[in-house]
mmCIF file of C-alpha atoms in Angstrom:
data_model
loop_
_atom_site.group_PDB
_atom_site.id
_atom_site.type_symbol
_atom_site.label_atom_id
_atom_site.label_comp_id
_atom_site.label_asym_id
_atom_site.label_seq_id
_atom_site.Cartn_x
_atom_site.Cartn_y
_atom_site.Cartn_z
ATOM 1 C CA ASN A 1 -23.085 -28.406 -45.510
ATOM 2 C CA ALA A 2 -25.982 -30.884 -45.761
ATOM 3 C CA GLY A 3 -24.946 -33.072 -42.788
ATOM 4 C CA VAL A 4 -26.275 -36.628 -43.156
ATOM 5 C CA THR A 5 -28.514 -37.328 -46.141
ATOM 6 C CA GLN A 6 -30.552 -40.456 -46.870
ATOM 7 C CA THR A 7 -32.374 -41.735 -49.934
ATOM 8 C CA PRO A 8 -35.089 -42.644 -50.515
ATOM 9 C CA LYS A 9 -37.376 -40.970 -47.957
ATOM 10 C CA PHE A 10 -40.155 -43.542 -48.438
ATOM 11 C CA GLN A 11 -40.273 -47.019 -49.964
ATOM 12 C CA VAL A 12 -42.845 -49.769 -50.265
ATOM 13 C CA LEU A 13 -41.622 -53.276 -51.096
ATOM 14 C CA LYS A 14 -43.235 -56.651 -51.568
ATOM 15 C CA THR A 15 -41.978 -59.604 -49.558
ATOM 16 C CA GLY A 16 -38.883 -61.036 -51.211
ATOM 17 C CA GLN A 17 -37.874 -57.892 -53.089
ATOM 18 C CA SER A 18 -34.463 -56.337 -52.562
ATOM 19 C CA MET A 19 -33.379 -52.744 -52.175
ATOM 20 C CA THR A 20 -30.491 -50.557 -51.049
ATOM 21 C CA LEU A 21 -30.794 -47.607 -48.716
ATOM 22 C CA GLN A 22 -28.229 -44.905 -49.360
ATOM 23 C CA CYS A 23 -26.539 -42.659 -46.822
ATOM 24 C CA ALA A 24 -23.942 -39.931 -47.257
ATOM 25 C CA GLN A 25 -22.302 -37.448 -44.887
ATOM 26 C CA ASP A 26 -20.236 -34.358 -45.685
ATOM 27 C CA MET A 27 -18.758 -33.745 -42.220
ATOM 28 C CA ASN A 28 -15.592 -35.804 -42.769
ATOM 29 C CA HIS A 29 -16.669 -38.213 -40.031
ATOM 30 C CA ASN A 30 -14.844 -41.480 -39.541
ATOM 31 C CA SER A 31 -17.709 -43.617 -38.249
ATOM 32 C CA MET A 32 -21.125 -44.316 -39.718
ATOM 33 C CA TYR A 33 -24.092 -46.289 -38.406
ATOM 34 C CA TRP A 34 -27.403 -47.787 -39.479
ATOM 35 C CA TYR A 35 -30.284 -47.974 -36.982
ATOM 36 C CA ARG A 36 -33.891 -49.053 -37.152
ATOM 37 C CA GLN A 37 -36.659 -47.464 -35.108
ATOM 38 C CA ASP A 38 -39.850 -49.335 -34.289
ATOM 39 C CA PRO A 39 -42.869 -48.048 -32.330
ATOM 40 C CA GLY A 40 -42.386 -48.201 -28.547
ATOM 41 C CA MET A 41 -38.741 -49.237 -28.843
ATOM 42 C CA GLY A 42 -35.465 -47.404 -28.721
ATOM 43 C CA LEU A 43 -33.292 -47.167 -31.803
ATOM 44 C CA ARG A 44 -31.462 -50.417 -32.439
ATOM 45 C CA LEU A 45 -28.093 -50.660 -34.151
ATOM 46 C CA ILE A 46 -28.042 -52.808 -37.292
ATOM 47 C CA TYR A 47 -24.483 -52.339 -38.566
ATOM 48 C CA TYR A 48 -21.729 -49.807 -38.141
ATOM 49 C CA SER A 49 -18.478 -48.817 -39.793
ATOM 50 C CA ALA A 50 -15.807 -47.474 -37.462
ATOM 51 C CA SER A 51 -13.689 -46.309 -40.391
ATOM 52 C CA GLU A 52 -13.458 -46.575 -44.155
ATOM 53 C CA GLY A 53 -12.949 -50.188 -45.137
ATOM 54 C CA THR A 54 -14.384 -51.751 -41.964
ATOM 55 C CA THR A 55 -17.894 -52.861 -41.034
ATOM 56 C CA ASP A 56 -19.245 -54.656 -37.975
ATOM 57 C CA LYS A 57 -22.527 -56.155 -36.861
ATOM 58 C CA GLY A 58 -24.682 -54.366 -34.359
ATOM 59 C CA GLU A 59 -27.583 -55.579 -32.288
ATOM 60 C CA VAL A 60 -29.959 -56.689 -35.093
ATOM 61 C CA PRO A 61 -27.939 -57.503 -38.265
ATOM 62 C CA ASN A 62 -29.916 -60.488 -39.584
ATOM 63 C CA GLY A 63 -31.420 -59.881 -43.022
ATOM 64 C CA TYR A 64 -29.167 -56.916 -43.809
ATOM 65 C CA ASN A 65 -25.822 -56.242 -45.461
ATOM 66 C CA VAL A 66 -23.796 -53.054 -45.629
ATOM 67 C CA SER A 67 -21.097 -51.467 -47.752
ATOM 68 C CA ARG A 68 -18.823 -48.615 -46.736
ATOM 69 C CA LEU A 69 -18.216 -47.333 -50.268
ATOM 70 C CA ASN A 70 -15.836 -44.554 -49.225
ATOM 71 C CA LYS A 71 -15.465 -42.203 -46.274
ATOM 72 C CA ARG A 72 -18.666 -40.343 -47.194
ATOM 73 C CA GLU A 73 -21.056 -43.153 -48.090
ATOM 74 C CA PHE A 74 -22.506 -46.116 -46.204
ATOM 75 C CA SER A 75 -25.282 -48.200 -47.758
ATOM 76 C CA LEU A 76 -27.687 -50.744 -46.250
ATOM 77 C CA ARG A 77 -29.032 -53.591 -48.382
ATOM 78 C CA LEU A 78 -32.044 -55.800 -47.841
ATOM 79 C CA GLU A 79 -31.542 -58.858 -50.047
ATOM 80 C CA SER A 80 -34.992 -60.415 -49.514
ATOM 81 C CA ALA A 81 -37.332 -58.083 -47.654
ATOM 82 C CA ALA A 82 -39.674 -59.449 -44.993
ATOM 83 C CA PRO A 83 -42.657 -57.770 -43.279
ATOM 84 C CA SER A 84 -40.630 -57.771 -40.019
ATOM 85 C CA GLN A 85 -38.294 -55.289 -41.690
ATOM 86 C CA THR A 86 -41.027 -52.671 -41.905
ATOM 87 C CA SER A 87 -39.487 -49.835 -39.933
ATOM 88 C CA VAL A 88 -37.908 -46.398 -40.076
ATOM 89 C CA TYR A 89 -34.200 -46.578 -40.863
ATOM 90 C CA PHE A 90 -31.755 -43.932 -39.706
ATOM 91 C CA CYS A 91 -28.188 -43.403 -40.742
ATOM 92 C CA ALA A 92 -25.829 -41.576 -38.370
ATOM 93 C CA SER A 93 -22.196 -40.507 -38.301
ATOM 94 C CA ASN A 94 -19.652 -39.172 -35.843
ATOM 95 C CA ARG A 95 -16.014 -38.284 -35.441
ATOM 96 C CA VAL A 96 -14.685 -40.612 -32.757
ATOM 97 C CA ARG A 97 -12.262 -39.695 -30.014
ATOM 98 C CA THR A 98 -14.017 -36.427 -29.206
ATOM 99 C CA PRO A 99 -15.106 -35.812 -25.594
ATOM 100 C CA TYR A 100 -18.778 -36.032 -26.339
ATOM 101 C CA ASN A 101 -18.728 -38.408 -29.309
ATOM 102 C CA GLU A 102 -21.989 -36.960 -30.632
ATOM 103 C CA GLN A 103 -23.751 -38.837 -33.426
ATOM 104 C CA PHE A 104 -25.535 -36.838 -36.124
ATOM 105 C CA PHE A 105 -28.595 -38.432 -37.684
ATOM 106 C CA GLY A 106 -30.116 -38.314 -41.135
ATOM 107 C CA PRO A 107 -33.840 -37.689 -41.778
ATOM 108 C CA GLY A 108 -34.720 -41.369 -42.049
ATOM 109 C CA THR A 109 -36.160 -43.773 -44.640
ATOM 110 C CA ARG A 110 -39.658 -45.101 -43.996
ATOM 111 C CA LEU A 111 -39.864 -48.648 -45.340
ATOM 112 C CA THR A 112 -43.003 -50.738 -45.601
ATOM 113 C CA VAL A 113 -42.786 -54.399 -46.622
ATOM 114 C CA LEU A 114 -46.101 -55.923 -47.711
ATOM 115 C CA LYS B 1 -28.167 -55.791 -18.585
ATOM 116 C CA ASN B 2 -27.585 -52.276 -19.901
ATOM 117 C CA GLN B 3 -30.936 -50.524 -20.126
ATOM 118 C CA VAL B 4 -32.381 -47.032 -20.378
ATOM 119 C CA GLU B 5 -35.957 -46.491 -19.213
ATOM 120 C CA GLN B 6 -37.879 -43.270 -19.761
ATOM 121 C CA SER B 7 -41.020 -41.955 -18.133
ATOM 122 C CA PRO B 8 -43.665 -41.003 -18.799
ATOM 123 C CA GLN B 9 -44.262 -42.689 -22.175
ATOM 124 C CA SER B 10 -46.358 -39.710 -23.238
ATOM 125 C CA LEU B 11 -47.284 -36.334 -21.819
ATOM 126 C CA ILE B 12 -49.713 -33.582 -22.778
ATOM 127 C CA ILE B 13 -49.208 -30.061 -21.420
ATOM 128 C CA LEU B 14 -50.550 -26.602 -22.157
ATOM 129 C CA GLU B 15 -48.429 -24.031 -23.935
ATOM 130 C CA GLY B 16 -46.431 -21.945 -21.478
ATOM 131 C CA LYS B 17 -46.271 -24.635 -18.790
ATOM 132 C CA ASN B 18 -43.102 -26.357 -17.566
ATOM 133 C CA CYS B 19 -42.522 -30.101 -17.618
ATOM 134 C CA THR B 20 -39.902 -32.640 -16.569
ATOM 135 C CA LEU B 21 -39.053 -35.879 -18.326
ATOM 136 C CA GLN B 22 -37.278 -38.718 -16.527
ATOM 137 C CA CYS B 23 -34.591 -41.184 -17.550
ATOM 138 C CA ASN B 24 -33.330 -44.080 -15.406
ATOM 139 C CA TYR B 25 -30.421 -46.167 -16.599
ATOM 140 C CA THR B 26 -28.519 -49.256 -15.548
ATOM 141 C CA VAL B 27 -25.616 -48.663 -17.960
ATOM 142 C CA SER B 28 -22.244 -48.917 -16.245
ATOM 143 C CA PRO B 29 -19.618 -47.713 -16.777
ATOM 144 C CA PHE B 30 -20.707 -44.926 -19.090
ATOM 145 C CA SER B 31 -18.935 -42.027 -20.737
ATOM 146 C CA ASN B 32 -21.816 -39.633 -21.415
ATOM 147 C CA LEU B 33 -25.570 -39.180 -21.354
ATOM 148 C CA ARG B 34 -27.418 -37.144 -23.918
ATOM 149 C CA TRP B 35 -30.942 -36.029 -24.650
ATOM 150 C CA TYR B 36 -32.173 -35.935 -28.233
ATOM 151 C CA LYS B 37 -35.274 -34.243 -29.645
ATOM 152 C CA GLN B 38 -37.000 -36.015 -32.518
ATOM 153 C CA ASP B 39 -39.660 -34.128 -34.434
ATOM 154 C CA THR B 40 -42.270 -36.217 -36.265
ATOM 155 C CA GLY B 41 -40.821 -37.544 -39.491
ATOM 156 C CA ARG B 42 -37.304 -36.328 -38.738
ATOM 157 C CA GLY B 43 -34.082 -37.736 -37.331
ATOM 158 C CA PRO B 44 -33.045 -37.139 -33.697
ATOM 159 C CA VAL B 45 -31.198 -33.907 -32.959
ATOM 160 C CA SER B 46 -28.964 -33.494 -29.911
ATOM 161 C CA LEU B 47 -30.197 -31.152 -27.168
ATOM 162 C CA THR B 48 -27.689 -31.697 -24.359
ATOM 163 C CA ILE B 49 -24.719 -33.939 -23.665
ATOM 164 C CA MET B 50 -23.225 -34.530 -20.201
ATOM 165 C CA THR B 51 -20.187 -36.572 -19.261
ATOM 166 C CA PHE B 52 -20.360 -38.711 -16.118
ATOM 167 C CA SER B 53 -18.667 -35.896 -14.147
ATOM 168 C CA GLU B 54 -21.212 -33.200 -15.061
ATOM 169 C CA ASN B 55 -24.512 -32.821 -13.251
ATOM 170 C CA THR B 56 -26.314 -30.156 -15.260
ATOM 171 C CA LYS B 57 -26.336 -28.750 -18.771
ATOM 172 C CA SER B 58 -28.604 -26.139 -20.317
ATOM 173 C CA ASN B 59 -29.583 -25.361 -23.889
ATOM 174 C CA GLY B 60 -31.979 -22.418 -23.939
ATOM 175 C CA ARG B 61 -35.242 -23.507 -22.334
ATOM 176 C CA TYR B 62 -33.966 -27.081 -21.944
ATOM 177 C CA THR B 63 -32.048 -28.074 -18.800
ATOM 178 C CA ALA B 64 -30.752 -31.587 -18.252
ATOM 179 C CA THR B 65 -29.574 -32.924 -14.904
ATOM 180 C CA LEU B 66 -27.610 -36.043 -14.094
ATOM 181 C CA ASP B 67 -27.269 -37.900 -10.780
ATOM 182 C CA ALA B 68 -24.657 -40.591 -11.343
ATOM 183 C CA ASP B 69 -25.192 -42.001 -7.842
ATOM 184 C CA THR B 70 -28.877 -42.807 -8.405
ATOM 185 C CA LYS B 71 -28.399 -43.359 -12.148
ATOM 186 C CA GLN B 72 -31.097 -40.853 -13.025
ATOM 187 C CA SER B 73 -31.340 -37.972 -15.462
ATOM 188 C CA SER B 74 -34.097 -35.478 -16.103
ATOM 189 C CA LEU B 75 -34.885 -33.024 -18.863
ATOM 190 C CA HIS B 76 -36.729 -29.898 -17.754
ATOM 191 C CA ILE B 77 -38.502 -27.769 -20.349
ATOM 192 C CA THR B 78 -39.378 -24.228 -19.283
ATOM 193 C CA ALA B 79 -42.219 -22.149 -20.714
ATOM 194 C CA SER B 80 -43.168 -24.768 -23.299
ATOM 195 C CA GLN B 81 -43.951 -23.815 -26.890
ATOM 196 C CA LEU B 82 -45.992 -25.595 -29.547
ATOM 197 C CA SER B 83 -42.728 -26.388 -31.338
ATOM 198 C CA ASP B 84 -41.623 -28.441 -28.319
ATOM 199 C CA SER B 85 -44.099 -31.145 -29.393
ATOM 200 C CA ALA B 86 -41.800 -34.050 -30.223
ATOM 201 C CA SER B 87 -40.318 -37.269 -28.912
ATOM 202 C CA TYR B 88 -37.459 -36.843 -26.411
ATOM 203 C CA ILE B 89 -34.920 -39.638 -26.289
ATOM 204 C CA CYS B 90 -32.401 -40.335 -23.522
ATOM 205 C CA VAL B 91 -29.204 -42.028 -24.725
ATOM 206 C CA VAL B 92 -26.361 -43.384 -22.615
ATOM 207 C CA THR B 93 -22.962 -44.162 -24.136
ATOM 208 C CA LEU B 94 -20.977 -47.071 -22.752
ATOM 209 C CA ALA B 95 -17.412 -46.295 -21.744
ATOM 210 C CA GLU B 96 -14.859 -46.673 -24.535
ATOM 211 C CA ASN B 97 -13.281 -49.703 -22.838
ATOM 212 C CA GLN B 98 -16.730 -51.337 -22.966
ATOM 213 C CA GLY B 99 -17.127 -50.702 -26.689
ATOM 214 C CA GLY B 100 -18.603 -47.211 -26.681
ATOM 215 C CA LYS B 101 -22.029 -48.482 -27.710
ATOM 216 C CA LEU B 102 -25.083 -46.211 -27.474
ATOM 217 C CA ILE B 103 -28.030 -47.453 -25.411
ATOM 218 C CA PHE B 104 -31.287 -45.721 -26.390
ATOM 219 C CA GLY B 105 -34.391 -45.178 -24.282
ATOM 220 C CA GLN B 106 -37.770 -45.695 -25.918
ATOM 221 C CA GLY B 107 -38.556 -41.981 -25.776
ATOM 222 C CA THR B 108 -41.210 -39.734 -24.197
ATOM 223 C CA GLU B 109 -43.820 -38.342 -26.580
ATOM 224 C CA LEU B 110 -44.562 -34.726 -25.596
ATOM 225 C CA SER B 111 -47.565 -32.867 -26.951
ATOM 226 C CA VAL B 112 -47.926 -29.150 -26.242
ATOM 227 C CA LYS B 113 -51.460 -27.846 -26.740
ATOM 228 C CA PRO B 114 -52.501 -24.212 -27.220
#
């Protein structure tokens, strides 16, 4: 039981390049999330998927797209990377309608855009 | 505006000492408040979760308290160990009828020295 896995762990891009961050969970969770974490700030929600087949914008969606490929996988795409997207990206998942609604996080992807 | 503020921003203590981290929030109504521990280079991991009706929750040497009247929570660490060095994040979940969104604090960086 690996929990939430993310690939790659590190990535360096040039401005304008594109890439996809991959996330998978093996806990049979319904909901999945993408966050970014910047120094001195709390995690901010980029996009989420409440269930397979649905996606919704979070707090900071501009410059990103997502795909909920199936119940296990949720990918985040940067079509044209910008230096402002340099950040650490975390994927999370949870099973909704539980009393504590705990989210489980992956190890993160550290992205640098030059 | 829904906000979560943590203090101090950073803290250095000696191994074996106790410490208390603070979290003030303006989120209302909320369904639960949780504390996460984030080791350097890793994703956040849940330490404690309390619903709005609970006022204390322990997990080993970690004890969280919640005062819903003053909208304050604290995380007390007893007999600190070097492995407690990490960032501690306070997270408040909006009530389901308000969207169930997570509001993250910016974290307290704890360093335990030998």
